[in-house]
Each structure stands twice: as C-alpha cells, then as structure tokens.
Amino acid sequence: MDEQPPILPYFGGAPGECEAEIEMYNRASGVVCLLDKESGYDYEFTYNSFWGSDDGYYFDGDYDLATMFPQTANFTKIGDFAPCLADCYTGLGNGCDLYKSQGWMTNYGKVPTSEYCDMHWAAIDNGYNAIKLCAAQAVANPSIDNTQEEGKIKEDIVSAFQIVQATEGECAYKYCNKPVADAIESTICPNASPTSGSSSNNVRLFYSGVSPMGLGVVMTWLLAARNIFYF
C-alpha cells in the first residue's frame, strides 16, 4: 500500500512541511493585531471585523490551514479566489468581482487604502496564500476518483495557487508602494500605463507582455519587495 500524504497532522497543528509558512502567518497576524491596538481602533474596521468576526482575534495559521481542506476538497480542486484581495477591501479595482457577485462580502469596498496599507493587512493575506501553496505542494493528490475538476493534476493545483500568490502580492504592492511599482512596470513594460489598483485583466496583460527574461526580473524585484513589505 502506498504511503499517504500527511494530511491529518495539519489539523492538530503538529510540526509539518508548512511550519515556516504557518509561523509567518501567525507573526503577521500578531503584528496587525498590535497595530490595531496601537491605533486606538480609530478605523471603522479591523482585519477581523472586515471578514465578519466580532468574537475576538481568531486568525491563526493552524486554524486557517484546517479550513482550507473543505474549501479545496482536500486539495483536489482549486476553488474560488480573487486575483486582488486589496480590491475587496477598497473597491477600487475589479480584482474582487467574483467575491462581490457572490453576495457574502458585506463590507466590500469600505476600507480606505491608507488603512489597508498602514495596518499591513496584506501581510496576513500573503501568509494565508503561502500556507495554501505549501499545503498544495505537500498533500495535493487529485485523481479521477476524487477530483471535482476534470483533468486536474497536482501540478495544476500547485500552479494555480502560485498564480494566486503572485497576482495578489503584486496587487498589494501596487497599492502600498505605488511609486516603486510604477517605476518597475515602466522599466520592464515601457508601453504599459501605470494603474492605481489592479484587475485580473491588468495582470494577464502585464504578464503576457513580458519576455521570459523580463518576467524573471519582475519576479526577482517582487520577491525582494515581499521580504521588505511582508516583514
């Protein structure tokens, strides 16, 4: 009998392949919580209340990893995603149109860009995406018997979550580091017009217009920016 991927240890928070990503998420969550307190809760929303919880700061890497399993049918399907979560908060772009159309996001577009950036909400989102990508790499095992998306293999699942992490990270960086983002874009894609927000169309156009070498430069810059922006 073939050895099965270590799925269950994640639910119990046991050390596993994604321990570093869980720690990154928890660290970002703690920083955001601290910033909320230091600001005196001057903003209308905390990260917690935006997502519909008023029962304490429950964001926890182990907990969120556990919720990913039903969302993805144990990582056999990709599920819904927003190319730009920053647009969910600010409502300034169309990168969150899918979630908006589903009707459950009651606080869509109610967060000022200044709060989104000053409170470092993107750091939690980046940590969340890092956990999901790591878990997909570790345990994704779609097959004819269990996949809910015909023809999907493990590489498809992993690739999809890599794209989500890249597009959401790029979008967040454009919101909160616009001068630098515009400079990068004008250097790599001189014919592209800088944008204030982001959208799935912008993302596709941006990547389709970059040569493989240029894309490598872009990703190098974005990874360097992530190390600064996401703690």
mmCIF file of C-alpha atoms in Angstrom:
data_model
loop_
_atom_site.group_PDB
_atom_site.id
_atom_site.type_symbol
_atom_site.label_atom_id
_atom_site.label_comp_id
_atom_site.label_asym_id
_atom_site.label_seq_id
_atom_site.Cartn_x
_atom_site.Cartn_y
_atom_site.Cartn_z
ATOM 1 C CA MET A 1 0.000 0.000 0.000
ATOM 2 C CA ASP A 2 1.347 3.384 -0.981
ATOM 3 C CA GLU A 3 2.152 5.851 1.776
ATOM 4 C CA GLN A 4 -0.474 8.581 2.027
ATOM 5 C CA PRO A 5 0.358 12.316 2.323
ATOM 6 C CA PRO A 6 0.415 13.569 5.937
ATOM 7 C CA ILE A 7 -2.946 15.346 5.879
ATOM 8 C CA LEU A 8 -4.250 14.800 9.403
ATOM 9 C CA PRO A 9 -1.229 16.234 11.293
ATOM 10 C CA TYR A 10 -2.078 19.661 9.897
ATOM 11 C CA PHE A 11 -5.404 19.711 11.699
ATOM 12 C CA GLY A 12 -3.737 19.133 15.025
ATOM 13 C CA GLY A 13 -1.087 21.771 14.464
ATOM 14 C CA ALA A 14 1.709 19.185 14.567
ATOM 15 C CA PRO A 15 5.026 20.256 13.039
ATOM 16 C CA GLY A 16 4.997 19.502 9.329
ATOM 17 C CA GLU A 17 6.070 20.672 5.931
ATOM 18 C CA CYS A 18 4.349 24.057 6.321
ATOM 19 C CA GLU A 19 5.558 25.037 9.781
ATOM 20 C CA ALA A 20 7.509 28.047 8.462
ATOM 21 C CA GLU A 21 4.523 29.340 6.494
ATOM 22 C CA ILE A 22 2.208 28.944 9.481
ATOM 23 C CA GLU A 23 4.684 30.870 11.620
ATOM 24 C CA MET A 24 4.868 33.629 9.005
ATOM 25 C CA TYR A 25 1.083 33.902 9.041
ATOM 26 C CA ASN A 26 0.924 33.976 12.838
ATOM 27 C CA ARG A 27 3.644 36.612 13.020
ATOM 28 C CA ALA A 28 1.818 38.817 10.506
ATOM 29 C CA SER A 29 -1.438 38.303 12.372
ATOM 30 C CA GLY A 30 0.187 39.365 15.626
ATOM 31 C CA VAL A 31 1.660 42.499 14.038
ATOM 32 C CA VAL A 32 -1.722 43.511 12.613
ATOM 33 C CA CYS A 33 -3.386 42.905 15.966
ATOM 34 C CA LEU A 34 -0.751 45.081 17.668
ATOM 35 C CA LEU A 35 -1.161 47.852 15.086
ATOM 36 C CA ASP A 36 -4.932 47.775 15.620
ATOM 37 C CA LYS A 37 -4.439 48.284 19.343
ATOM 38 C CA GLU A 38 -1.799 50.997 18.937
ATOM 39 C CA SER A 39 -4.047 52.919 16.552
ATOM 40 C CA GLY A 40 -6.714 53.055 19.235
ATOM 41 C CA TYR A 41 -9.088 51.336 16.796
ATOM 42 C CA ASP A 42 -9.560 54.656 15.028
ATOM 43 C CA TYR A 43 -10.598 52.923 11.805
ATOM 44 C CA GLU A 44 -14.092 51.622 11.146
ATOM 45 C CA PHE A 45 -12.832 48.071 10.586
ATOM 46 C CA THR A 46 -10.188 45.795 11.943
ATOM 47 C CA TYR A 47 -8.982 42.968 9.712
ATOM 48 C CA ASN A 48 -11.045 40.682 11.909
ATOM 49 C CA SER A 49 -14.286 42.646 11.673
ATOM 50 C CA PHE A 50 -13.953 43.150 7.917
ATOM 51 C CA TRP A 51 -14.178 39.412 7.446
ATOM 52 C CA GLY A 52 -17.244 39.244 9.668
ATOM 53 C CA SER A 53 -15.987 38.284 13.109
ATOM 54 C CA ASP A 54 -16.552 40.280 16.286
ATOM 55 C CA ASP A 55 -15.688 37.422 18.626
ATOM 56 C CA GLY A 56 -12.029 38.081 19.232
ATOM 57 C CA TYR A 57 -8.926 37.802 17.098
ATOM 58 C CA TYR A 58 -9.188 34.207 15.947
ATOM 59 C CA PHE A 59 -6.856 34.347 12.950
ATOM 60 C CA ASP A 60 -4.423 31.518 13.444
ATOM 61 C CA GLY A 61 -2.311 29.647 10.916
ATOM 62 C CA ASP A 62 -3.274 26.139 12.059
ATOM 63 C CA TYR A 63 -6.953 27.082 12.138
ATOM 64 C CA ASP A 64 -6.891 28.622 8.679
ATOM 65 C CA LEU A 65 -4.996 25.654 7.256
ATOM 66 C CA ALA A 66 -7.723 23.367 8.579
ATOM 67 C CA THR A 67 -10.396 25.480 6.848
ATOM 68 C CA MET A 68 -8.565 25.128 3.533
ATOM 69 C CA PHE A 69 -9.270 21.396 3.358
ATOM 70 C CA PRO A 70 -13.065 21.682 2.939
ATOM 71 C CA GLN A 71 -12.605 24.735 0.671
ATOM 72 C CA THR A 72 -10.443 22.721 -1.722
ATOM 73 C CA ALA A 73 -11.934 19.252 -1.160
ATOM 74 C CA ASN A 74 -8.661 18.150 0.456
ATOM 75 C CA PHE A 75 -6.670 19.998 -2.187
ATOM 76 C CA THR A 76 -8.243 18.172 -5.114
ATOM 77 C CA LYS A 77 -9.761 21.362 -6.570
ATOM 78 C CA ILE A 78 -8.748 24.991 -6.816
ATOM 79 C CA GLY A 79 -11.918 26.688 -5.597
ATOM 80 C CA ASP A 80 -12.831 30.359 -5.875
ATOM 81 C CA PHE A 81 -10.240 33.092 -5.494
ATOM 82 C CA ALA A 82 -9.797 36.827 -6.003
ATOM 83 C CA PRO A 83 -6.875 37.965 -8.206
ATOM 84 C CA CYS A 84 -6.592 41.041 -5.968
ATOM 85 C CA LEU A 85 -7.798 40.903 -2.358
ATOM 86 C CA ALA A 86 -6.843 44.566 -1.965
ATOM 87 C CA ASP A 87 -9.735 45.363 -4.310
ATOM 88 C CA CYS A 88 -12.062 43.515 -1.906
ATOM 89 C CA TYR A 89 -11.099 45.934 0.841
ATOM 90 C CA THR A 90 -11.001 49.174 -1.153
ATOM 91 C CA GLY A 91 -13.388 48.528 -4.041
ATOM 92 C CA LEU A 92 -11.072 50.451 -6.373
ATOM 93 C CA GLY A 93 -10.436 47.695 -8.906
ATOM 94 C CA ASN A 94 -12.215 44.678 -10.358
ATOM 95 C CA GLY A 95 -9.906 42.020 -8.919
ATOM 96 C CA CYS A 96 -12.571 41.022 -6.385
ATOM 97 C CA ASP A 97 -15.579 40.929 -8.702
ATOM 98 C CA LEU A 98 -16.202 37.210 -8.138
ATOM 99 C CA TYR A 99 -16.486 37.502 -4.367
ATOM 100 C CA LYS A 100 -18.559 40.668 -4.744
ATOM 101 C CA SER A 101 -21.006 38.923 -7.075
ATOM 102 C CA GLN A 102 -21.491 36.076 -4.600
ATOM 103 C CA GLY A 103 -23.086 38.492 -2.135
ATOM 104 C CA TRP A 104 -21.494 37.284 1.096
ATOM 105 C CA MET A 105 -18.848 40.014 1.363
ATOM 106 C CA THR A 106 -20.951 42.579 3.230
ATOM 107 C CA ASN A 107 -18.056 45.001 3.845
ATOM 108 C CA TYR A 108 -16.779 45.059 0.271
ATOM 109 C CA GLY A 109 -15.059 48.330 -0.677
ATOM 110 C CA LYS A 110 -15.443 50.023 2.719
ATOM 111 C CA VAL A 111 -11.769 50.221 3.728
ATOM 112 C CA PRO A 112 -9.609 53.268 2.880
ATOM 113 C CA THR A 113 -6.369 52.475 1.110
ATOM 114 C CA SER A 114 -4.491 54.219 3.927
ATOM 115 C CA GLU A 115 -5.874 51.775 6.489
ATOM 116 C CA TYR A 116 -5.179 48.754 4.284
ATOM 117 C CA CYS A 117 -1.552 49.820 3.886
ATOM 118 C CA ASP A 118 -0.877 51.317 7.327
ATOM 119 C CA MET A 119 -2.258 48.287 9.151
ATOM 120 C CA HIS A 120 -0.332 45.812 6.922
ATOM 121 C CA TRP A 121 -3.355 43.678 6.109
ATOM 122 C CA ALA A 122 -1.560 42.334 3.044
ATOM 123 C CA ALA A 123 0.913 40.556 5.322
ATOM 124 C CA ILE A 124 -1.824 38.276 6.649
ATOM 125 C CA ASP A 125 -3.134 37.623 3.139
ATOM 126 C CA ASN A 126 0.354 36.779 1.943
ATOM 127 C CA GLY A 127 0.819 34.382 4.840
ATOM 128 C CA TYR A 128 -2.519 32.759 4.072
ATOM 129 C CA ASN A 129 -1.554 32.221 0.434
ATOM 130 C CA ALA A 130 1.851 30.877 1.463
ATOM 131 C CA ILE A 131 0.199 28.256 3.680
ATOM 132 C CA LYS A 132 -2.235 27.233 0.934
ATOM 133 C CA LEU A 133 0.546 26.901 -1.632
ATOM 134 C CA CYS A 134 2.745 24.910 0.740
ATOM 135 C CA ALA A 135 -0.112 22.566 1.641
ATOM 136 C CA ALA A 136 -0.916 22.014 -2.030
ATOM 137 C CA GLN A 137 2.708 21.116 -2.705
ATOM 138 C CA ALA A 138 2.696 18.741 0.254
ATOM 139 C CA VAL A 139 -0.639 16.934 0.008
ATOM 140 C CA ALA A 140 -2.461 17.684 -3.255
ATOM 141 C CA ASN A 141 -3.347 14.362 -4.835
ATOM 142 C CA PRO A 142 -6.234 14.796 -7.284
ATOM 143 C CA SER A 143 -7.296 11.731 -9.226
ATOM 144 C CA ILE A 144 -10.165 10.511 -11.364
ATOM 145 C CA ASP A 145 -11.777 9.211 -8.182
ATOM 146 C CA ASN A 146 -11.592 12.339 -6.042
ATOM 147 C CA THR A 147 -11.125 15.446 -8.161
ATOM 148 C CA GLN A 148 -14.064 17.775 -8.702
ATOM 149 C CA GLU A 149 -12.428 19.404 -11.702
ATOM 150 C CA GLU A 150 -11.988 17.038 -14.618
ATOM 151 C CA GLY A 151 -8.465 16.637 -15.869
ATOM 152 C CA LYS A 152 -6.729 18.454 -12.994
ATOM 153 C CA ILE A 153 -3.473 17.015 -11.718
ATOM 154 C CA LYS A 154 -1.302 18.024 -8.771
ATOM 155 C CA GLU A 155 0.797 20.383 -10.901
ATOM 156 C CA ASP A 156 -2.384 22.242 -11.938
ATOM 157 C CA ILE A 157 -3.439 22.744 -8.329
ATOM 158 C CA VAL A 158 0.017 23.945 -7.270
ATOM 159 C CA SER A 159 0.377 26.217 -10.308
ATOM 160 C CA ALA A 160 -2.991 27.824 -9.643
ATOM 161 C CA PHE A 161 -2.063 28.695 -6.066
ATOM 162 C CA GLN A 162 1.301 30.032 -7.242
ATOM 163 C CA ILE A 163 -0.548 32.390 -9.594
ATOM 164 C CA VAL A 164 -2.912 33.495 -6.825
ATOM 165 C CA GLN A 165 0.002 34.286 -4.529
ATOM 166 C CA ALA A 166 1.855 36.194 -7.265
ATOM 167 C CA THR A 167 -1.092 38.262 -8.505
ATOM 168 C CA GLU A 168 -2.381 39.133 -5.031
ATOM 169 C CA GLY A 169 1.128 40.063 -3.908
ATOM 170 C CA GLU A 170 1.706 42.241 -6.952
ATOM 171 C CA CYS A 171 -1.634 43.962 -6.439
ATOM 172 C CA ALA A 172 -0.945 44.687 -2.770
ATOM 173 C CA TYR A 173 2.466 46.071 -3.635
ATOM 174 C CA LYS A 174 0.956 48.399 -6.247
ATOM 175 C CA TYR A 175 -1.481 49.773 -3.683
ATOM 176 C CA CYS A 176 1.009 50.442 -0.928
ATOM 177 C CA ASN A 177 4.240 51.060 -2.832
ATOM 178 C CA LYS A 178 2.887 52.747 -5.947
ATOM 179 C CA PRO A 179 5.913 54.899 -6.882
ATOM 180 C CA VAL A 180 8.224 51.877 -6.803
ATOM 181 C CA ALA A 181 5.675 49.643 -8.538
ATOM 182 C CA ASP A 182 5.219 52.193 -11.330
ATOM 183 C CA ALA A 183 8.975 52.501 -11.751
ATOM 184 C CA ILE A 184 9.336 48.721 -12.050
ATOM 185 C CA GLU A 185 6.483 48.482 -14.525
ATOM 186 C CA SER A 186 7.731 51.359 -16.676
ATOM 187 C CA THR A 187 11.205 49.792 -16.772
ATOM 188 C CA ILE A 188 10.084 46.277 -17.669
ATOM 189 C CA CYS A 189 6.963 47.202 -19.675
ATOM 190 C CA PRO A 190 7.531 50.748 -21.001
ATOM 191 C CA ASN A 191 4.318 50.653 -23.051
ATOM 192 C CA ALA A 192 2.134 49.804 -20.063
ATOM 193 C CA SER A 193 0.162 52.522 -18.305
ATOM 194 C CA PRO A 194 0.568 52.604 -14.505
ATOM 195 C CA THR A 195 -2.644 51.848 -12.658
ATOM 196 C CA SER A 196 -3.887 52.845 -9.229
ATOM 197 C CA GLY A 197 -5.332 49.447 -8.394
ATOM 198 C CA SER A 198 -5.308 46.120 -10.118
ATOM 199 C CA SER A 199 -7.510 43.731 -12.027
ATOM 200 C CA SER A 200 -7.361 40.262 -13.452
ATOM 201 C CA ASN A 201 -7.198 41.763 -16.947
ATOM 202 C CA ASN A 202 -4.316 44.027 -15.986
ATOM 203 C CA VAL A 203 -2.473 41.071 -14.500
ATOM 204 C CA ARG A 204 -2.922 38.941 -17.610
ATOM 205 C CA LEU A 205 -1.892 41.790 -19.914
ATOM 206 C CA PHE A 206 1.121 42.589 -17.749
ATOM 207 C CA TYR A 207 2.478 39.056 -17.738
ATOM 208 C CA SER A 208 1.633 38.353 -21.386
ATOM 209 C CA GLY A 209 3.664 41.406 -22.454
ATOM 210 C CA VAL A 210 6.857 40.467 -20.608
ATOM 211 C CA SER A 211 9.612 38.340 -22.087
ATOM 212 C CA PRO A 212 10.812 35.315 -20.059
ATOM 213 C CA MET A 213 13.938 37.245 -19.071
ATOM 214 C CA GLY A 214 11.886 40.309 -18.181
ATOM 215 C CA LEU A 215 9.463 38.200 -16.158
ATOM 216 C CA GLY A 216 12.401 36.817 -14.217
ATOM 217 C CA VAL A 217 13.485 40.357 -13.394
ATOM 218 C CA VAL A 218 9.947 41.251 -12.320
ATOM 219 C CA MET A 219 9.686 38.245 -10.010
ATOM 220 C CA THR A 220 13.114 38.988 -8.533
ATOM 221 C CA TRP A 221 12.016 42.548 -7.761
ATOM 222 C CA LEU A 222 8.700 41.359 -6.333
ATOM 223 C CA LEU A 223 10.361 38.761 -4.120
ATOM 224 C CA ALA A 224 12.766 41.382 -2.820
ATOM 225 C CA ALA A 225 9.852 43.729 -2.196
ATOM 226 C CA ARG A 226 7.963 40.970 -0.401
ATOM 227 C CA ASN A 227 10.833 40.478 2.010
ATOM 228 C CA ILE A 228 10.537 44.140 2.972
ATOM 229 C CA PHE A 229 6.782 44.615 2.757
ATOM 230 C CA TYR A 230 5.675 41.379 4.413
ATOM 231 C CA PHE A 231 8.116 41.549 7.318
#
